[in-house]
Amino acid sequence: MPADRATGSPADGMLGRFLLGLAEGMNAAAESVDRIRVDMMQVARAYGRDDIDFVVLPTVILVETGSGEAGRVAIRSVGSTFRFDQIAALYRLLAEAKRGAVDPAAGIDRLNEIGAMTPRRGWVVRTLGHALLTTGLALLLAPSWQGAIVAFVLGAFLGLAKLVRSPTLQLVFPVFAAFACGVGVFLLAPHVALGDPLHLLIAPLATFLPGGVLTTGVMELAAGQMIADASRLVMGLVQLGLLAFGILAAGTVVGVSDSSYVPLESTAAMPWWVSAVALLLFAIGNYLHFSSPGSTFLWVLLALVVAYLGQLAGTALLDATVSGFVGALAMTPVVLWIAARPNGAPSQLTFLPAYWLLVPGAAGLVGLTEAVGADAGFEDFSLALVSIMSIALGVLIGTALYRAVHHGAEELAAFHVDKPIAVVADGASSFWTRVSRGVGRVFGGGRGGRRGGGRGGRADASGAALEASEPSSGAAS
């Protein structure tokens, strides 16, 4: 390994490519950039490399291996997304890499296999899964049996349409989905007791909502990742705007009034066990649609139950606007505990369904739709942003509490600047070199440093070398 550092050998490049692939996979799994960098540094140390550095952004990843003239910089653009089965396989590989238990070349092959994985279930089952996911969420957001039936049909339609893999269509698909669902709901609302039409619209659009993006962006903001958080927040708000535009376009075509964009108070009295059935349907839908491994189902269900109960407690104790804070605060330690278990599930597999259940993006979509379609909507949109911030704050505090209990007060990063090799070698005599040179200048008019014979000459040369190297030390580090 030391030879690789000095020469920048092919093995050095292989490790860099492996680290790039792991970081890209974690980005495709919707992991935050600060977490990606921490995990990649841990993997690098497992392979005996402490001279590797990372720059992680939402769309670009850079890895520097080695230092000085032997250093290499590799770059990778990021644009893919992973299903839950791919995320599970990726985190199994990551766990091995953190122990240094996989050869980098073999690790690259496994990353390629993960990227080429086909869904574990066919299109019929995945479409049914999206329909069940939508139905469960509809029963939680707008409790109505008629609304649940409509949500099932819309969820099946969108679940089937989502299976079409086209990068071009994916850019406009959220607008199309919001428009199609909006037309259907607005046409049926005057004739069928759907509950709250706006909240019913959220159910089939749940997997398009940028709740996870917005929450991750706020978390990255708290972690000091200003570039990453700004790009994610802008992306999330633009995606909310596209969804709201689709709903408003549907309302324009159908001819609904401004009052139709204001959420209604739910008057339906549903049995107490409906919420339990809705959570189960939501978990089953996630499991089927995203091709999750069978061993993760109960863990996902546990995270959903904890998040939902926490949100109910927050509504009762505080307010519905900040109820997501309590839900996220209760759910986050459970998710991290599950991920730490040998037979547990990766945190992303349990975090993302819980995000959609807490629906930070749903509140933002309702608020933005009201802001454009109704008069008093901007106040509601600001409340939606407060709910997003509260969920992110709950995740941050929950993560901090878990780490404090299980890992203690560890310092995650320290400021350190490495000196060039020549300076480190002469560092023991550099202080006396400076003293002797200064004395020579005082008593010899600036020539004493060169009068001391061969030894003084060498010391002066060493000092000159030090001065020459100082300006470049920051760049070298």
XYZ file of C-alpha atoms in Angstrom:
477
model
C 0.000 0.000 0.000
C 2.751 2.589 0.648
C 4.101 1.941 -2.853
C 0.667 2.798 -4.251
C 0.730 6.116 -2.436
C 4.108 7.048 -3.851
C 3.584 5.985 -7.447
C -0.140 6.262 -8.054
C -0.292 2.634 -9.238
C -3.295 0.976 -10.970
C -4.313 -0.489 -7.595
C -4.524 3.058 -6.268
C -6.808 4.007 -9.151
C -8.898 0.868 -8.597
C -9.558 1.821 -4.985
C -10.488 5.348 -6.052
C -12.966 4.007 -8.603
C -14.467 1.683 -6.001
C -14.918 4.554 -3.585
C -16.489 6.651 -6.335
C -18.948 3.875 -7.106
C -19.907 3.452 -3.455
C -20.453 7.191 -3.067
C -22.537 7.316 -6.240
C -24.642 4.405 -5.001
C -25.284 6.108 -1.663
C -26.291 9.245 -3.534
C -28.702 7.167 -5.619
C -30.100 5.870 -2.320
C -30.976 9.482 -1.318
C -28.342 9.651 1.430
C -27.182 13.077 2.629
C -23.804 14.274 1.375
C -22.288 14.672 4.843
C -23.180 11.065 5.691
C -21.701 9.869 2.384
C -18.396 11.604 3.094
C -18.185 10.203 6.627
C -18.837 6.653 5.404
C -16.355 6.969 2.542
C -13.625 8.190 4.890
C -14.329 5.179 7.096
C -14.005 2.849 4.102
C -10.738 4.499 3.049
C -9.280 4.017 6.541
C -10.351 0.360 6.455
C -8.075 -0.066 3.430
C -5.195 1.628 5.224
C -5.506 4.892 3.348
C -5.560 8.141 5.278
C -4.455 10.240 2.301
C -7.805 10.101 0.493
C -10.227 13.016 0.472
C -13.750 13.464 -0.890
C -15.939 16.235 -2.218
C -19.569 15.116 -2.364
C -22.353 17.116 -4.012
C -25.844 15.994 -5.019
C -24.815 15.591 -8.682
C -20.987 15.375 -8.600
C -18.506 13.331 -6.554
C -14.725 13.853 -6.511
C -12.143 11.568 -4.911
C -8.472 12.491 -4.445
C -6.062 9.618 -3.818
C -2.456 10.210 -2.831
C -0.787 13.568 -2.404
C 1.617 15.821 -4.253
C 2.686 14.857 -7.767
C 1.578 11.252 -7.212
C -1.979 12.290 -6.348
C -4.942 11.450 -8.539
C -8.370 13.067 -8.759
C -11.338 11.111 -10.102
C -14.750 12.626 -10.794
C -18.161 11.080 -11.310
C -21.468 12.697 -12.234
C -24.540 11.382 -10.412
C -28.037 10.979 -11.806
C -29.450 7.543 -11.024
C -31.881 6.395 -8.338
C -32.112 3.008 -6.631
C -35.029 0.810 -5.682
C -35.198 -0.605 -2.196
C -33.753 -3.975 -3.235
C -30.765 -2.198 -4.780
C -30.333 -0.064 -1.657
C -30.306 -3.182 0.517
C -27.636 -4.816 -1.670
C -25.577 -1.620 -1.706
C -25.532 -1.277 2.068
C -24.505 -4.924 2.466
C -21.525 -4.170 0.228
C -20.841 -0.963 2.162
C -20.778 -2.873 5.453
C -18.140 -5.224 4.027
C -16.127 -2.315 2.633
C -16.066 -0.635 6.045
C -14.234 -3.730 7.311
C -11.913 -3.822 4.290
C -13.296 -7.288 3.521
C -13.858 -6.877 -0.226
C -11.264 -6.438 -2.955
C -11.788 -3.117 -4.803
C -11.933 -4.826 -8.208
C -14.498 -7.339 -6.938
C -16.373 -4.483 -5.283
C -16.649 -2.655 -8.614
C -18.069 -5.812 -10.187
C -20.655 -6.051 -7.425
C -21.576 -2.395 -7.861
C -22.190 -3.034 -11.558
C -24.339 -6.037 -10.654
C -26.368 -3.883 -8.244
C -26.881 -1.248 -10.916
C -28.086 -3.898 -13.391
C -30.433 -5.641 -10.946
C -33.923 -6.299 -12.277
C -36.927 -5.818 -9.968
C -37.636 -8.762 -7.733
C -41.328 -8.625 -8.660
C -43.225 -8.298 -11.920
C -45.145 -5.306 -13.200
C -48.506 -6.601 -11.996
C -47.322 -6.966 -8.401
C -45.509 -3.611 -8.437
C -48.595 -1.883 -9.835
C -50.736 -3.489 -7.143
C -48.194 -2.361 -4.554
C -48.513 1.275 -5.640
C -52.302 1.000 -5.477
C -52.165 -0.403 -1.925
C -49.657 2.254 -0.859
C -51.980 4.961 -2.169
C -55.035 3.433 -0.509
C -53.386 3.235 2.889
C -52.211 6.837 2.739
C -55.652 8.014 1.580
C -57.287 6.389 4.611
C -54.878 8.292 6.852
C -55.122 11.683 5.122
C -58.772 11.790 3.965
C -60.666 8.976 5.716
C -63.509 7.912 3.438
C -64.355 4.529 1.951
C -65.296 6.144 -1.351
C -62.058 8.125 -1.312
C -60.092 4.929 -0.628
C -61.613 3.278 -3.713
C -60.775 6.287 -5.895
C -57.261 6.365 -4.462
C -56.796 2.660 -5.274
C -57.758 3.234 -8.920
C -55.558 6.317 -9.273
C -52.687 4.559 -7.508
C -52.899 1.586 -9.870
C -52.939 3.915 -12.894
C -49.894 5.872 -11.756
C -48.099 2.748 -10.545
C -48.394 1.257 -14.025
C -47.342 4.497 -15.717
C -44.275 4.805 -13.462
C -42.914 1.509 -14.785
C -42.160 3.159 -18.141
C -38.438 3.909 -17.983
C -37.767 7.027 -20.010
C -35.572 9.890 -18.760
C -37.421 12.345 -21.013
C -40.876 11.294 -19.806
C -39.751 11.331 -16.171
C -39.112 15.080 -16.420
C -42.749 15.847 -17.252
C -44.406 12.872 -15.583
C -45.084 14.636 -12.223
C -47.082 17.325 -14.027
C -48.994 14.706 -16.005
C -49.684 12.657 -12.879
C -50.945 15.688 -10.917
C -53.112 16.782 -13.856
C -54.654 13.344 -14.413
C -55.366 12.803 -10.709
C -56.701 16.350 -10.347
C -59.165 15.934 -13.221
C -60.454 12.660 -11.801
C -60.864 13.924 -8.230
C -62.401 17.299 -9.182
C -64.927 15.616 -11.466
C -65.981 13.126 -8.796
C -65.928 15.474 -5.781
C -69.397 17.053 -6.365
C -71.050 13.635 -6.716
C -69.125 11.301 -4.375
C -68.213 11.785 -0.695
C -64.436 11.704 -1.135
C -63.545 13.528 2.052
C -61.066 16.364 1.481
C -60.294 16.453 -2.291
C -56.905 18.160 -1.865
C -55.629 15.685 0.709
C -57.022 12.798 -1.332
C -54.908 14.052 -4.236
C -51.811 13.707 -2.073
C -52.208 9.937 -1.747
C -51.596 8.909 -5.392
C -48.908 11.602 -5.718
C -47.070 10.557 -2.532
C -44.097 8.971 -4.258
C -43.629 12.118 -6.371
C -43.589 14.418 -3.352
C -40.114 15.799 -2.522
C -40.587 15.365 1.203
C -37.379 13.386 1.539
C -35.496 15.859 -0.684
C -36.666 18.875 1.314
C -35.993 17.233 4.660
C -32.539 16.036 3.568
C -31.786 19.530 2.292
C -32.654 21.078 5.644
C -30.505 18.462 7.410
C -27.578 19.289 5.122
C -28.096 22.954 5.879
C -27.755 22.201 9.590
C -24.623 20.156 8.807
C -23.032 23.133 7.017
C -23.344 21.664 3.493
C -24.530 24.927 1.933
C -24.132 23.970 -1.736
C -25.893 20.636 -1.342
C -28.747 21.932 0.783
C -29.410 24.914 -1.509
C -29.617 22.708 -4.600
C -31.901 20.183 -2.878
C -34.213 22.856 -1.507
C -34.512 24.498 -4.926
C -35.138 21.112 -6.549
C -37.788 20.241 -3.977
C -39.595 23.548 -4.328
C -39.528 23.298 -8.134
C -40.980 19.790 -7.957
C -43.707 21.056 -5.616
C -44.399 23.835 -8.098
C -44.738 21.352 -10.970
C -47.192 19.229 -8.993
C -49.184 22.299 -7.962
C -49.250 23.469 -11.589
C -50.700 20.119 -12.648
C -53.448 20.342 -10.017
C -54.283 23.949 -10.940
C -54.350 23.047 -14.641
C -56.788 20.263 -13.856
C -58.956 22.686 -11.891
C -58.938 25.127 -14.811
C -60.042 22.433 -17.259
C -62.779 21.130 -14.980
C -63.840 24.643 -13.968
C -63.601 24.472 -10.183
C -63.953 27.567 -7.974
C -61.286 29.078 -5.715
C -62.895 27.502 -2.660
C -62.117 24.037 -4.041
C -58.433 24.638 -3.336
C -59.005 25.124 0.403
C -58.710 21.932 2.502
C -61.921 20.775 4.140
C -62.365 19.602 7.688
C -62.813 15.840 7.785
C -66.263 14.893 9.079
C -66.132 11.163 8.393
C -66.169 8.977 11.477
C -64.036 5.920 10.755
C -63.560 2.986 13.141
C -60.405 3.068 15.255
C -58.930 0.054 13.514
C -58.913 1.787 10.105
C -55.639 3.532 10.950
C -54.001 0.199 11.764
C -55.230 -1.290 8.467
C -54.050 1.823 6.611
C -50.544 1.528 8.070
C -50.423 -2.145 7.117
C -51.563 -1.382 3.563
C -48.988 1.404 3.306
C -46.206 -0.944 4.439
C -47.317 -3.729 2.080
C -47.517 -1.272 -0.802
C -43.970 -0.029 -0.186
C -42.757 -3.619 0.106
C -44.313 -4.673 -3.226
C -43.844 -1.570 -5.353
C -40.201 -0.906 -4.467
C -39.210 -4.604 -4.492
C -37.974 -4.559 -0.910
C -36.241 -7.687 0.472
C -38.601 -9.844 2.527
C -36.468 -9.539 5.664
C -37.060 -5.759 5.802
C -40.876 -5.722 5.890
C -41.342 -5.932 9.658
C -38.630 -3.334 10.248
C -40.342 -0.908 7.867
C -43.682 -1.550 9.566
C -42.128 -0.876 12.980
C -40.690 2.459 11.799
C -44.059 3.446 10.319
C -45.928 2.638 13.523
C -43.483 4.615 15.661
C -43.597 7.605 13.286
C -47.403 7.569 13.181
C -47.830 7.262 16.942
C -45.302 10.035 17.462
C -47.172 12.265 15.033
C -50.457 11.575 16.853
C -48.807 12.453 20.172
C -47.425 15.669 18.665
C -50.881 16.654 17.398
C -52.410 16.064 20.826
C -49.654 17.752 22.843
C -48.500 20.553 20.543
C -50.075 21.353 17.192
C -50.668 19.627 13.864
C -48.151 21.938 12.170
C -45.249 20.721 14.315
C -46.543 17.208 14.968
C -44.007 15.932 12.462
C -41.251 17.008 14.859
C -42.415 14.535 17.494
C -42.933 11.823 14.893
C -39.453 12.305 13.443
C -37.900 12.544 16.912
C -39.468 9.227 17.913
C -38.788 7.480 14.607
C -35.143 8.426 14.003
C -33.511 6.526 16.921
C -35.587 3.472 16.030
C -34.449 3.640 12.402
C -30.784 3.968 13.419
C -31.166 1.136 15.937
C -32.622 -1.077 13.202
C -29.744 -0.232 10.846
C -27.189 -1.115 13.546
C -28.595 -4.599 14.102
C -26.866 -7.485 12.277
C -30.181 -8.628 10.767
C -31.668 -5.145 10.471
C -32.498 -3.009 7.432
C -30.515 -0.091 5.944
C -31.694 3.223 7.307
C -32.827 4.483 3.896
C -35.320 1.617 3.556
C -37.068 2.642 6.764
C -36.497 6.406 6.588
C -38.096 7.005 3.190
C -41.496 5.365 3.908
C -41.586 7.224 7.221
C -40.888 10.496 5.366
C -43.837 9.835 3.083
C -46.017 8.958 6.048
C -45.139 12.167 7.858
C -45.790 13.863 4.508
C -43.681 17.025 4.757
C -44.042 17.472 1.009
C -47.802 16.932 1.171
C -48.244 19.949 3.406
C -46.078 21.977 1.056
C -48.094 20.913 -1.996
C -51.400 21.816 -0.349
C -50.011 25.161 0.784
C -48.544 26.005 -2.628
C -51.785 25.034 -4.375
C -53.734 27.288 -2.039
C -51.221 30.103 -2.515
C -51.896 30.158 -6.256
C -55.535 29.083 -6.356
C -56.943 30.778 -3.235
C -56.540 34.128 -1.529
C -55.047 33.261 1.867
C -52.703 30.563 0.663
C -49.313 32.135 1.358
C -49.889 31.944 5.089
C -50.688 28.256 4.745
C -47.576 27.736 2.616
C -45.429 29.302 5.322
C -46.978 26.900 7.813
C -46.065 24.067 5.437
C -42.433 25.197 5.464
C -42.560 25.237 9.271
C -43.746 21.624 9.217
C -40.859 20.659 6.925
C -38.364 22.358 9.234
C -39.899 20.669 12.272
C -39.493 17.206 10.746
C -35.885 17.912 9.798
C -35.200 19.211 13.300
C -36.730 16.072 14.772
C -34.454 13.908 12.615
C -31.385 15.932 13.622
C -32.129 15.790 17.346
C -33.028 12.109 17.166
C -29.764 11.341 15.364
C -27.754 13.349 17.894
C -29.399 11.567 20.820
C -28.763 8.148 19.309
C -25.105 8.914 18.616
C -24.619 10.380 22.085
C -25.969 7.212 23.693
C -24.201 4.684 21.460
C -21.019 6.441 20.382
C -20.369 9.138 22.937
C -19.217 12.641 22.132
C -17.019 11.859 19.124
C -15.432 14.637 17.132
C -16.414 14.014 13.516
C -13.842 16.281 11.903
C -10.681 18.152 12.881
C -8.744 20.907 11.141
C -5.291 19.761 10.067
C -2.854 20.886 7.373
C -0.077 18.522 6.270
C 3.382 19.883 5.461
C 5.287 18.841 2.325
C 7.662 15.924 2.813
C 10.823 18.071 2.512
C 9.628 20.387 5.234
C 8.766 17.537 7.569
C 12.258 16.083 7.093
C 13.952 19.401 7.943
C 11.442 20.390 10.602
C 13.728 19.508 13.520
C 16.329 22.108 12.521
C 14.067 24.764 11.048
C 13.745 26.708 14.324
C 17.525 26.920 14.901
C 17.980 27.746 11.226
C 15.744 30.760 11.606
C 17.572 31.848 14.797
C 21.074 31.578 13.304
C 19.998 33.372 10.143
C 18.413 36.166 12.167
C 21.565 36.580 14.342
C 23.738 36.686 11.216
C 21.594 39.452 9.716
C 21.741 41.525 12.909
C 25.519 41.288 13.423
C 26.674 40.783 9.879
C 24.414 43.068 7.875
C 22.483 40.200 6.365
C 25.600 38.190 5.370
C 26.208 36.288 8.597
C 23.999 33.440 7.443
C 26.465 32.697 4.670
C 29.708 33.215 6.698
C 29.445 30.243 8.894
C 31.261 27.904 6.571
C 29.785 24.748 5.165
C 27.477 24.022 8.085
C 26.046 27.514 8.091
C 25.648 27.378 4.364
C 23.639 24.204 4.624
C 21.464 25.674 7.326
C 20.783 28.754 5.232
C 19.932 26.634 2.244
C 17.553 24.637 4.393
C 15.895 27.805 5.595
C 15.558 29.071 2.032
C 13.964 25.802 1.040
C 11.542 26.170 3.912
C 10.547 29.663 2.842
C 10.036 28.499 -0.706
C 7.832 25.654 0.389
C 5.648 27.569 2.830
C 3.351 29.286 0.321
C 2.500 25.982 -1.346
C 1.842 24.030 1.838
C -1.832 24.938 1.924
C -2.314 23.869 -1.675
C -0.454 20.634 -1.129
C -2.623 19.749 1.809
